[in-house]
mmCIF file of C-alpha atoms in Angstrom:
data_model
loop_
_atom_site.group_PDB
_atom_site.id
_atom_site.type_symbol
_atom_site.label_atom_id
_atom_site.label_comp_id
_atom_site.label_asym_id
_atom_site.label_seq_id
_atom_site.Cartn_x
_atom_site.Cartn_y
_atom_site.Cartn_z
ATOM 1 C CA MET A 200 -2.194 -15.189 10.999
ATOM 2 C CA LEU A 201 -3.020 -12.768 8.122
ATOM 3 C CA SER A 202 0.277 -11.088 6.968
ATOM 4 C CA ARG A 203 1.693 -9.285 4.096
ATOM 5 C CA ARG A 204 5.130 -10.845 4.682
ATOM 6 C CA ASN A 205 6.957 -12.239 1.582
ATOM 7 C CA ILE A 206 5.099 -14.974 -0.285
ATOM 8 C CA VAL A 207 8.207 -16.579 -1.698
ATOM 9 C CA GLN A 208 7.338 -20.021 -0.633
ATOM 10 C CA ALA A 209 3.873 -19.886 -2.361
ATOM 11 C CA PHE A 210 5.454 -18.687 -5.533
ATOM 12 C CA GLY A 211 8.071 -21.281 -5.375
ATOM 13 C CA VAL A 212 5.684 -23.982 -6.521
ATOM 14 C CA ALA A 213 5.079 -23.335 -10.290
ATOM 15 C CA ALA A 214 2.560 -25.376 -11.756
ATOM 16 C CA ILE A 215 1.298 -25.445 -15.362
ATOM 17 C CA SER A 216 -2.311 -23.971 -15.374
ATOM 18 C CA ALA A 217 -4.782 -21.866 -17.407
ATOM 19 C CA PRO A 218 -4.407 -18.070 -17.388
ATOM 20 C CA ALA A 219 -5.901 -16.326 -14.467
ATOM 21 C CA THR A 220 -8.603 -13.705 -15.055
ATOM 22 C CA ARG A 221 -8.224 -10.088 -13.927
ATOM 23 C CA GLY A 222 -11.423 -9.976 -11.866
ATOM 24 C CA ASP A 223 -14.290 -7.630 -12.273
ATOM 25 C CA ALA A 224 -12.255 -4.456 -12.579
ATOM 26 C CA SER A 225 -14.636 -2.947 -15.000
ATOM 27 C CA SER A 226 -17.655 -2.916 -12.654
ATOM 28 C CA GLY A 227 -16.861 0.391 -11.237
ATOM 29 C CA THR A 228 -17.303 -0.883 -7.673
ATOM 30 C CA PRO A 229 -14.458 -0.772 -5.080
ATOM 31 C CA LYS A 230 -13.324 -4.126 -3.818
ATOM 32 C CA LEU A 231 -12.338 -4.783 -0.281
ATOM 33 C CA ALA A 232 -9.210 -6.768 0.131
ATOM 34 C CA LEU A 233 -7.003 -8.337 2.927
ATOM 35 C CA PRO A 234 -3.524 -9.575 2.864
ATOM 36 C CA LEU A 235 -2.699 -13.211 2.665
ATOM 37 C CA GLY A 236 0.784 -14.681 3.654
ATOM 38 C CA PRO A 237 2.280 -17.983 2.450
ATOM 39 C CA SER A 238 1.220 -19.910 5.634
ATOM 40 C CA ASP A 239 -2.428 -18.999 4.876
ATOM 41 C CA LEU A 240 -2.369 -20.220 1.173
ATOM 42 C CA ASN A 241 -4.547 -23.269 2.147
ATOM 43 C CA GLU A 242 -8.146 -24.004 2.637
ATOM 44 C CA THR A 243 -8.069 -22.852 6.268
ATOM 45 C CA GLY A 244 -6.427 -19.615 5.577
ATOM 46 C CA MET A 245 -8.537 -18.794 2.494
ATOM 47 C CA ARG A 246 -11.755 -19.640 4.392
ATOM 48 C CA ARG A 247 -10.804 -17.082 7.030
ATOM 49 C CA VAL A 248 -10.742 -14.427 4.479
ATOM 50 C CA LYS A 249 -13.959 -15.508 2.694
ATOM 51 C CA GLN A 250 -15.869 -15.802 5.989
ATOM 52 C CA LEU A 251 -15.345 -11.968 6.277
ATOM 53 C CA GLY A 252 -17.134 -11.517 2.935
ATOM 54 C CA VAL A 253 -13.923 -10.606 1.378
ATOM 55 C CA ASP A 254 -13.190 -11.856 -2.091
ATOM 56 C CA HIS A 255 -9.822 -10.191 -3.045
ATOM 57 C CA VAL A 256 -6.348 -10.400 -1.561
ATOM 58 C CA LEU A 257 -2.946 -8.873 -1.947
ATOM 59 C CA THR A 258 0.563 -9.638 -0.630
ATOM 60 C CA SER A 259 4.215 -9.117 -1.325
ATOM 61 C CA GLY A 260 5.862 -10.660 -4.391
ATOM 62 C CA PRO A 261 8.807 -13.084 -4.619
ATOM 63 C CA PRO A 262 12.408 -11.991 -5.631
ATOM 64 C CA THR A 263 12.605 -10.555 -9.114
ATOM 65 C CA PRO A 264 12.350 -11.441 -11.869
ATOM 66 C CA TRP A 265 8.809 -12.934 -11.417
ATOM 67 C CA ASP A 266 7.865 -16.050 -13.436
ATOM 68 C CA GLU A 267 4.443 -15.914 -15.140
ATOM 69 C CA THR A 268 3.831 -19.579 -14.642
ATOM 70 C CA ALA A 269 4.408 -19.382 -10.871
ATOM 71 C CA LEU A 270 2.121 -16.470 -10.736
ATOM 72 C CA ARG A 271 -0.535 -18.218 -12.533
ATOM 73 C CA SER A 272 -0.274 -21.188 -10.202
ATOM 74 C CA VAL A 273 -0.748 -19.029 -7.076
ATOM 75 C CA MET A 274 -3.615 -17.060 -8.669
ATOM 76 C CA ASP A 275 -5.278 -20.280 -9.578
ATOM 77 C CA ARG A 276 -4.919 -21.804 -6.260
ATOM 78 C CA LEU A 277 -6.708 -18.595 -4.726
ATOM 79 C CA LYS A 278 -9.355 -18.628 -7.491
ATOM 80 C CA ALA A 279 -10.121 -22.323 -6.466
ATOM 81 C CA GLY A 280 -10.678 -20.913 -2.954
ATOM 82 C CA GLY A 281 -13.079 -18.051 -4.269
ATOM 83 C CA LEU A 282 -10.363 -15.379 -4.026
ATOM 84 C CA THR A 283 -8.648 -12.949 -6.711
ATOM 85 C CA LEU A 284 -5.169 -11.773 -6.182
ATOM 86 C CA GLY A 285 -5.428 -7.971 -7.097
ATOM 87 C CA ASN A 286 -2.114 -6.538 -5.996
ATOM 88 C CA LEU A 287 1.471 -7.693 -5.526
ATOM 89 C CA MET A 288 4.244 -5.568 -3.919
ATOM 90 C CA ILE A 289 7.506 -5.399 -5.791
ATOM 91 C CA SER A 290 10.834 -4.675 -4.025
ATOM 92 C CA GLY A 291 14.548 -5.369 -4.280
ATOM 93 C CA PHE A 292 16.085 -2.563 -6.270
ATOM 94 C CA PRO A 293 18.199 -0.505 -3.796
ATOM 95 C CA ASN A 294 20.746 0.442 -6.550
ATOM 96 C CA THR A 295 17.717 2.030 -8.422
ATOM 97 C CA LEU A 296 16.561 3.918 -5.302
ATOM 98 C CA TYR A 297 20.002 5.458 -4.842
ATOM 99 C CA GLY A 298 21.199 5.898 -8.398
ATOM 100 C CA ARG A 299 24.031 3.397 -8.068
ATOM 101 C CA PRO A 300 25.865 1.120 -10.514
ATOM 102 C CA GLY A 301 23.736 -2.017 -11.108
ATOM 103 C CA ARG A 302 20.462 -0.291 -11.348
ATOM 104 C CA ASP A 303 19.934 -1.121 -14.991
ATOM 105 C CA GLU A 304 20.144 -4.784 -14.114
ATOM 106 C CA GLU A 305 17.588 -4.343 -11.264
ATOM 107 C CA ILE A 306 15.233 -2.410 -13.570
ATOM 108 C CA ASP A 307 15.480 -5.225 -16.252
ATOM 109 C CA ARG A 308 14.305 -7.656 -13.553
ATOM 110 C CA VAL A 309 11.373 -5.267 -12.630
ATOM 111 C CA ARG A 310 10.541 -5.066 -16.247
ATOM 112 C CA GLN A 311 10.404 -8.850 -16.680
ATOM 113 C CA SER A 312 8.396 -9.123 -13.548
ATOM 114 C CA ILE A 313 5.758 -6.533 -14.844
ATOM 115 C CA ARG A 314 5.519 -8.510 -18.146
ATOM 116 C CA ALA A 315 4.979 -11.736 -16.035
ATOM 117 C CA ALA A 316 2.309 -10.137 -13.997
ATOM 118 C CA GLY A 317 0.508 -8.815 -17.131
ATOM 119 C CA GLY A 318 0.649 -12.331 -18.709
ATOM 120 C CA ALA A 319 -0.847 -13.875 -15.519
ATOM 121 C CA GLY A 320 -3.643 -11.249 -15.392
ATOM 122 C CA LEU A 321 -2.407 -9.421 -12.316
ATOM 123 C CA PRO A 322 -3.848 -5.805 -12.575
ATOM 124 C CA VAL A 323 -1.705 -3.886 -10.032
ATOM 125 C CA VAL A 324 1.930 -3.850 -8.983
ATOM 126 C CA GLU A 325 2.639 -1.702 -5.976
ATOM 127 C CA TYR A 326 6.041 -0.417 -4.825
ATOM 128 C CA ASN A 327 7.846 1.910 -2.532
ATOM 129 C CA PHE A 328 10.590 4.504 -3.218
ATOM 130 C CA TYR A 329 11.772 5.464 0.266
ATOM 131 C CA ALA A 330 15.275 6.894 0.770
ATOM 132 C CA HIS A 331 14.677 5.798 4.340
ATOM 133 C CA ARG A 332 11.404 4.759 6.239
ATOM 134 C CA ALA A 333 11.366 6.287 9.603
ATOM 135 C CA VAL A 334 9.824 3.416 11.431
ATOM 136 C CA GLU A 335 12.139 4.156 14.426
ATOM 137 C CA GLY A 336 9.564 6.972 15.283
ATOM 138 C CA TYR A 337 6.772 4.445 15.869
ATOM 139 C CA TYR A 338 5.592 3.509 19.496
ATOM 140 C CA ALA A 339 2.701 1.712 21.003
ATOM 141 C CA GLU A 340 -0.127 3.845 22.813
ATOM 142 C CA THR A 341 -3.091 2.599 24.822
ATOM 143 C CA GLY A 342 -6.525 3.131 23.247
ATOM 144 C CA ARG A 343 -10.039 2.269 24.377
ATOM 145 C CA ALA A 344 -10.323 -0.415 26.956
ATOM 146 C CA GLY A 345 -6.473 -1.140 26.636
ATOM 147 C CA ALA A 346 -6.504 -1.684 22.856
ATOM 148 C CA GLY A 347 -3.185 -1.007 21.036
ATOM 149 C CA LEU A 348 -2.762 2.137 18.879
ATOM 150 C CA THR A 349 0.316 3.066 16.814
ATOM 151 C CA ALA A 350 1.855 6.455 17.370
ATOM 152 C CA PHE A 351 4.599 8.324 15.644
ATOM 153 C CA ASP A 352 6.878 11.050 16.967
ATOM 154 C CA TYR A 353 9.371 12.818 14.735
ATOM 155 C CA ASP A 354 11.261 13.881 17.677
ATOM 156 C CA ARG A 355 12.407 10.266 18.174
ATOM 157 C CA VAL A 356 14.030 10.104 14.760
ATOM 158 C CA LYS A 357 15.014 13.578 13.510
ATOM 159 C CA ASN A 358 18.589 13.526 15.035
ATOM 160 C CA LEU A 359 19.225 9.851 13.896
ATOM 161 C CA PRO A 360 22.323 9.572 11.862
ATOM 162 C CA PRO A 361 22.403 8.253 8.127
ATOM 163 C CA LEU A 362 22.778 4.595 7.587
ATOM 164 C CA PRO A 363 25.933 3.724 5.564
ATOM 165 C CA ALA A 364 23.934 1.356 3.250
ATOM 166 C CA GLU A 365 21.591 4.236 2.390
ATOM 167 C CA GLY A 366 23.704 7.410 2.529
ATOM 168 C CA VAL A 367 22.192 10.785 2.232
ATOM 169 C CA HIS A 368 19.999 11.961 -0.618
ATOM 170 C CA ASN A 369 18.162 15.219 -1.528
ATOM 171 C CA LEU A 370 14.992 15.643 -3.169
ATOM 172 C CA GLU A 371 16.317 16.276 -6.674
ATOM 173 C CA GLU A 372 18.537 13.194 -6.421
ATOM 174 C CA MET A 373 15.577 11.097 -5.604
ATOM 175 C CA TRP A 374 13.432 12.668 -8.275
ATOM 176 C CA SER A 375 16.018 12.039 -10.828
ATOM 177 C CA ASN A 376 16.295 8.450 -9.719
ATOM 178 C CA ILE A 377 12.600 7.652 -9.949
ATOM 179 C CA THR A 378 12.207 9.512 -13.217
ATOM 180 C CA TYR A 379 14.961 7.171 -14.527
ATOM 181 C CA PHE A 380 12.912 4.310 -13.209
ATOM 182 C CA LEU A 381 9.673 5.215 -14.451
ATOM 183 C CA LYS A 382 10.857 5.976 -17.920
ATOM 184 C CA SER A 383 12.133 2.433 -18.022
ATOM 185 C CA VAL A 384 8.988 0.539 -16.522
ATOM 186 C CA VAL A 385 5.887 2.554 -17.350
ATOM 187 C CA PRO A 386 6.015 1.779 -20.889
ATOM 188 C CA VAL A 387 6.316 -1.971 -20.155
ATOM 189 C CA ALA A 388 3.482 -1.615 -17.775
ATOM 190 C CA GLU A 389 1.296 -0.020 -20.255
ATOM 191 C CA GLU A 390 2.088 -2.680 -22.870
ATOM 192 C CA SER A 391 1.379 -5.481 -20.218
ATOM 193 C CA GLY A 392 -2.108 -4.033 -18.995
ATOM 194 C CA VAL A 393 -0.624 -3.359 -15.483
ATOM 195 C CA ARG A 394 -1.099 -0.385 -13.329
ATOM 196 C CA LEU A 395 1.823 0.691 -11.021
ATOM 197 C CA ALA A 396 0.918 2.170 -7.613
ATOM 198 C CA LEU A 397 3.572 3.955 -5.567
ATOM 199 C CA HIS A 398 2.928 3.993 -1.910
ATOM 200 C CA PRO A 399 3.343 7.380 -0.127
ATOM 201 C CA ASN A 400 5.882 7.874 2.446
ATOM 202 C CA ASP A 401 4.517 6.587 5.769
ATOM 203 C CA PRO A 402 5.496 7.994 8.218
ATOM 204 C CA PRO A 403 5.742 11.210 6.102
ATOM 205 C CA ALA A 404 8.958 12.472 8.040
ATOM 206 C CA PRO A 405 10.385 15.720 6.711
ATOM 207 C CA ILE A 406 13.901 14.310 6.862
ATOM 208 C CA SER A 407 14.503 10.522 7.432
ATOM 209 C CA ARG A 408 17.991 9.549 8.500
ATOM 210 C CA GLY A 409 19.259 12.594 6.569
ATOM 211 C CA SER A 410 17.393 11.979 3.472
ATOM 212 C CA GLU A 411 14.440 13.944 2.089
ATOM 213 C CA GLN A 412 11.451 12.065 0.849
ATOM 214 C CA ILE A 413 9.732 12.464 -2.492
ATOM 215 C CA MET A 414 6.457 11.019 -1.442
ATOM 216 C CA GLY A 415 6.229 12.798 1.839
ATOM 217 C CA SER A 416 3.990 15.643 0.534
ATOM 218 C CA VAL A 417 0.857 15.909 -1.673
ATOM 219 C CA GLU A 418 3.059 18.192 -3.877
ATOM 220 C CA GLY A 419 5.298 15.214 -4.330
ATOM 221 C CA TRP A 420 2.383 12.934 -5.290
ATOM 222 C CA LYS A 421 1.209 15.277 -7.933
ATOM 223 C CA ARG A 422 4.759 15.770 -9.302
ATOM 224 C CA LEU A 423 5.025 11.947 -9.580
ATOM 225 C CA ILE A 424 2.031 11.463 -11.929
ATOM 226 C CA GLU A 425 3.280 14.313 -14.081
ATOM 227 C CA ILE A 426 6.579 12.606 -14.988
ATOM 228 C CA LEU A 427 4.790 10.231 -17.378
ATOM 229 C CA PRO A 428 1.050 10.891 -18.295
ATOM 230 C CA SER A 429 -0.014 7.326 -17.954
ATOM 231 C CA LYS A 430 -2.759 5.433 -16.014
ATOM 232 C CA SER A 431 -0.069 2.802 -15.336
ATOM 233 C CA ASN A 432 1.862 5.711 -13.414
ATOM 234 C CA GLY A 433 -0.315 6.008 -10.449
ATOM 235 C CA ILE A 434 -0.365 6.007 -6.572
ATOM 236 C CA THR A 435 -1.575 4.193 -3.651
ATOM 237 C CA PHE A 436 -4.106 6.657 -2.201
ATOM 238 C CA ASP A 437 -3.891 6.314 1.608
ATOM 239 C CA CYS A 438 -6.288 8.491 3.314
ATOM 240 C CA GLY A 439 -4.572 8.117 6.663
ATOM 241 C CA VAL A 440 -1.175 9.472 5.396
ATOM 242 C CA THR A 441 -3.065 12.204 3.630
ATOM 243 C CA LYS A 442 -4.470 13.399 6.956
ATOM 244 C CA GLU A 443 -1.044 12.892 8.528
ATOM 245 C CA MET A 444 0.350 15.498 6.315
ATOM 246 C CA GLY A 445 -2.513 17.944 7.284
ATOM 247 C CA HIS A 446 -4.562 17.637 4.014
ATOM 248 C CA ASP A 447 -8.142 16.978 3.358
ATOM 249 C CA PRO A 448 -8.468 13.244 2.264
ATOM 250 C CA VAL A 449 -11.539 13.831 0.190
ATOM 251 C CA GLU A 450 -10.072 16.717 -1.705
ATOM 252 C CA VAL A 451 -6.815 14.692 -2.475
ATOM 253 C CA CYS A 452 -8.815 11.657 -3.452
ATOM 254 C CA ARG A 453 -10.892 13.692 -5.828
ATOM 255 C CA TYR A 454 -7.789 15.250 -7.388
ATOM 256 C CA PHE A 455 -5.968 11.888 -8.204
ATOM 257 C CA GLY A 456 -9.158 9.936 -8.869
ATOM 258 C CA ASP A 457 -10.509 12.525 -11.390
ATOM 259 C CA ARG A 458 -7.235 11.931 -13.247
ATOM 260 C CA ASP A 459 -7.563 8.074 -12.878
ATOM 261 C CA ARG A 460 -4.315 7.825 -11.093
ATOM 262 C CA ILE A 461 -5.444 6.050 -7.977
ATOM 263 C CA ASN A 462 -4.474 2.495 -8.629
ATOM 264 C CA HIS A 463 -4.731 1.083 -4.999
ATOM 265 C CA VAL A 464 -6.306 2.529 -1.833
ATOM 266 C CA HIS A 465 -5.330 2.148 1.933
ATOM 267 C CA TYR A 466 -8.252 2.959 4.195
ATOM 268 C CA ARG A 467 -7.435 3.978 7.800
ATOM 269 C CA ASN A 468 -7.871 6.672 10.305
ATOM 270 C CA VAL A 469 -5.506 8.845 12.460
ATOM 271 C CA ARG A 470 -5.453 11.620 14.985
ATOM 272 C CA VAL A 471 -2.963 14.239 14.175
ATOM 273 C CA ARG A 472 -1.295 16.569 16.699
ATOM 274 C CA VAL A 473 1.359 18.163 14.543
ATOM 275 C CA PRO A 474 1.162 17.501 10.738
ATOM 276 C CA ASN A 475 3.887 15.153 9.396
ATOM 277 C CA GLU A 476 5.499 14.960 12.807
ATOM 278 C CA LYS A 477 3.089 13.793 15.550
ATOM 279 C CA TYR A 478 0.032 11.477 15.308
ATOM 280 C CA THR A 479 -1.632 8.277 16.369
ATOM 281 C CA GLU A 480 -3.236 5.595 14.165
ATOM 282 C CA VAL A 481 -6.648 4.772 15.772
ATOM 283 C CA PHE A 482 -9.721 2.722 15.084
ATOM 284 C CA LEU A 483 -11.330 3.505 11.880
ATOM 285 C CA ASP A 484 -14.363 4.972 13.840
ATOM 286 C CA GLU A 485 -12.534 7.471 15.955
ATOM 287 C CA GLY A 486 -9.950 9.591 14.116
ATOM 288 C CA ASP A 487 -9.871 12.872 12.187
ATOM 289 C CA VAL A 488 -10.679 11.432 8.750
ATOM 290 C CA ASP A 489 -14.251 11.352 7.705
ATOM 291 C CA MET A 490 -14.094 7.766 6.513
ATOM 292 C CA PHE A 491 -17.638 7.856 5.042
ATOM 293 C CA ALA A 492 -16.918 10.970 2.931
ATOM 294 C CA VAL A 493 -13.789 9.187 1.650
ATOM 295 C CA MET A 494 -15.820 6.012 0.683
ATOM 296 C CA GLN A 495 -18.477 8.232 -0.914
ATOM 297 C CA GLU A 496 -15.792 9.809 -2.985
ATOM 298 C CA LEU A 497 -14.427 6.563 -4.213
ATOM 299 C CA VAL A 498 -17.951 5.348 -5.067
ATOM 300 C CA ARG A 499 -18.627 8.617 -6.866
ATOM 301 C CA GLN A 500 -15.546 8.068 -9.109
ATOM 302 C CA LYS A 501 -16.643 4.447 -9.726
ATOM 303 C CA TYR A 502 -13.163 3.385 -8.475
ATOM 304 C CA PRO A 503 -12.957 -0.253 -9.450
ATOM 305 C CA ARG A 504 -9.803 -1.701 -7.765
ATOM 306 C CA LEU A 505 -8.882 -2.601 -4.236
ATOM 307 C CA ILE A 506 -9.579 -0.872 -0.940
ATOM 308 C CA PHE A 507 -7.322 -2.419 1.911
ATOM 309 C CA PRO A 508 -8.575 -1.530 5.405
ATOM 310 C CA GLU A 509 -5.130 -1.836 6.907
ATOM 311 C CA HIS A 510 -3.096 -1.434 10.154
ATOM 312 C CA PRO A 511 -5.612 -3.342 12.515
ATOM 313 C CA ARG A 512 -5.596 -2.242 16.112
ATOM 314 C CA ALA A 513 -4.220 -4.534 18.831
ATOM 315 C CA LEU A 514 -7.229 -6.488 20.429
ATOM 316 C CA ASP A 515 -6.953 -8.989 23.242
ATOM 317 C CA ALA A 516 -8.522 -11.689 21.158
ATOM 318 C CA ASP A 517 -5.266 -11.414 19.017
ATOM 319 C CA ARG A 518 -2.812 -10.632 21.903
ATOM 320 C CA ASP A 519 -3.860 -13.587 23.851
ATOM 321 C CA LEU A 520 -2.850 -16.050 21.064
ATOM 322 C CA PRO A 521 0.572 -17.724 21.735
ATOM 323 C CA ALA A 522 1.846 -16.933 18.238
ATOM 324 C CA PHE A 523 0.710 -13.335 18.116
ATOM 325 C CA LYS A 524 3.275 -10.894 16.602
ATOM 326 C CA SER A 525 2.259 -7.401 15.240
ATOM 327 C CA GLN A 526 3.934 -5.666 12.330
ATOM 328 C CA TYR A 527 3.890 -2.280 14.158
ATOM 329 C CA PRO A 528 3.836 -1.255 17.861
ATOM 330 C CA GLY A 529 0.362 -1.281 19.023
ATOM 331 C CA GLY A 530 -0.741 -3.156 15.906
ATOM 332 C CA GLY A 531 -3.160 -6.182 15.777
ATOM 333 C CA ALA A 532 -3.950 -9.151 13.532
ATOM 334 C CA TYR A 533 -7.037 -11.193 12.530
ATOM 335 C CA ALA A 534 -9.425 -9.878 15.191
ATOM 336 C CA GLY A 535 -8.391 -6.350 14.338
ATOM 337 C CA TYR A 536 -9.052 -7.009 10.609
ATOM 338 C CA ILE A 537 -12.502 -8.381 11.330
ATOM 339 C CA PHE A 538 -13.329 -4.926 12.863
ATOM 340 C CA ASN A 539 -11.787 -2.967 9.959
ATOM 341 C CA VAL A 540 -13.511 -5.102 7.332
ATOM 342 C CA GLY A 541 -16.883 -4.881 9.033
ATOM 343 C CA TYR A 542 -16.662 -1.108 9.312
ATOM 344 C CA ALA A 543 -15.344 -0.603 5.821
ATOM 345 C CA ARG A 544 -18.087 -2.753 4.384
ATOM 346 C CA ALA A 545 -20.598 -0.736 6.155
ATOM 347 C CA MET A 546 -19.157 2.497 4.722
ATOM 348 C CA LEU A 547 -19.021 0.999 1.184
ATOM 349 C CA GLN A 548 -22.762 -0.291 1.506
ATOM 350 C CA ALA A 549 -23.967 2.994 2.654
ATOM 351 C CA ALA A 550 -21.989 5.058 0.119
ATOM 352 C CA SER A 551 -23.168 2.845 -2.715
ATOM 353 C CA ALA A 552 -26.867 3.120 -1.494
ATOM 354 C CA ARG A 553 -26.670 6.854 -1.323
ATOM 355 C CA SER A 554 -25.114 7.157 -4.806
ATOM 356 C CA ARG A 555 -28.106 5.399 -6.478
#
């Protein structure tokens, strides 16, 4: 199954190879992408992606520090299958998140990893900066004809106690911690030709296990990009999260796109009952987000990087498989991605035709 689980096994095989290319990032055309897990880094797995007309993939990176030769090896293997790796998620810096001793050593490993990514030709490194991610608030709902949907209810999590390993952190603590991080890594990203993309808080709960969340509001997203005025200091624009917070995705997309700070895109739809607190992730064609308008805006901007039509809904074609396992309650897998890719491709083709 397609997955964005850790790709450590794949990166563990480091072969000497020629430098990978960055792909056609200068074309001004958005590129649809899917996740590819370690078990899919073979001819069969790559064919499953290519058969959907998708030429770009993303995944989670190995433990830091990353090795340039290992990155090139994986990127070349994908290239031989007609695929380009366009985004790696970096993680593993809890002391940095919480401002604890040992963060300088973690940040040094991140800096080494960014240099390796730049040397290998990887254009985007994505990351999270949650004090706590309120996944305990997710639950499954039933959609059309019994399909699985993913819902969130803040009432399920608002009274949960802090976790000892995380502690309790207010907004200014977290802003101080990420400012320290960015001032250390963004100059390295600029030198390496790498763009950093911070994913927004999802779910965007007001308080999560006692901690406030810096990326749980559009105001927070705007504050982030002002810390350091660099294209390497950008965001993952998620139109679904934008709507979850009660904002107009097109307006927000335009704000960050016009400043060239959208370094990755997540493309999905939701129905919102109470902003930030109660919503359901639905099929791309049935939520509150005007998905065509979002795609039109990205095309207007000539956004050239990846669009990931994520969070597939649970379909029987996936659920009937013996090894089926979803990432979220009510979530799906390959069959769900087929629907997402087909819908996103139609939106992209229509938006591109209208822009001519």
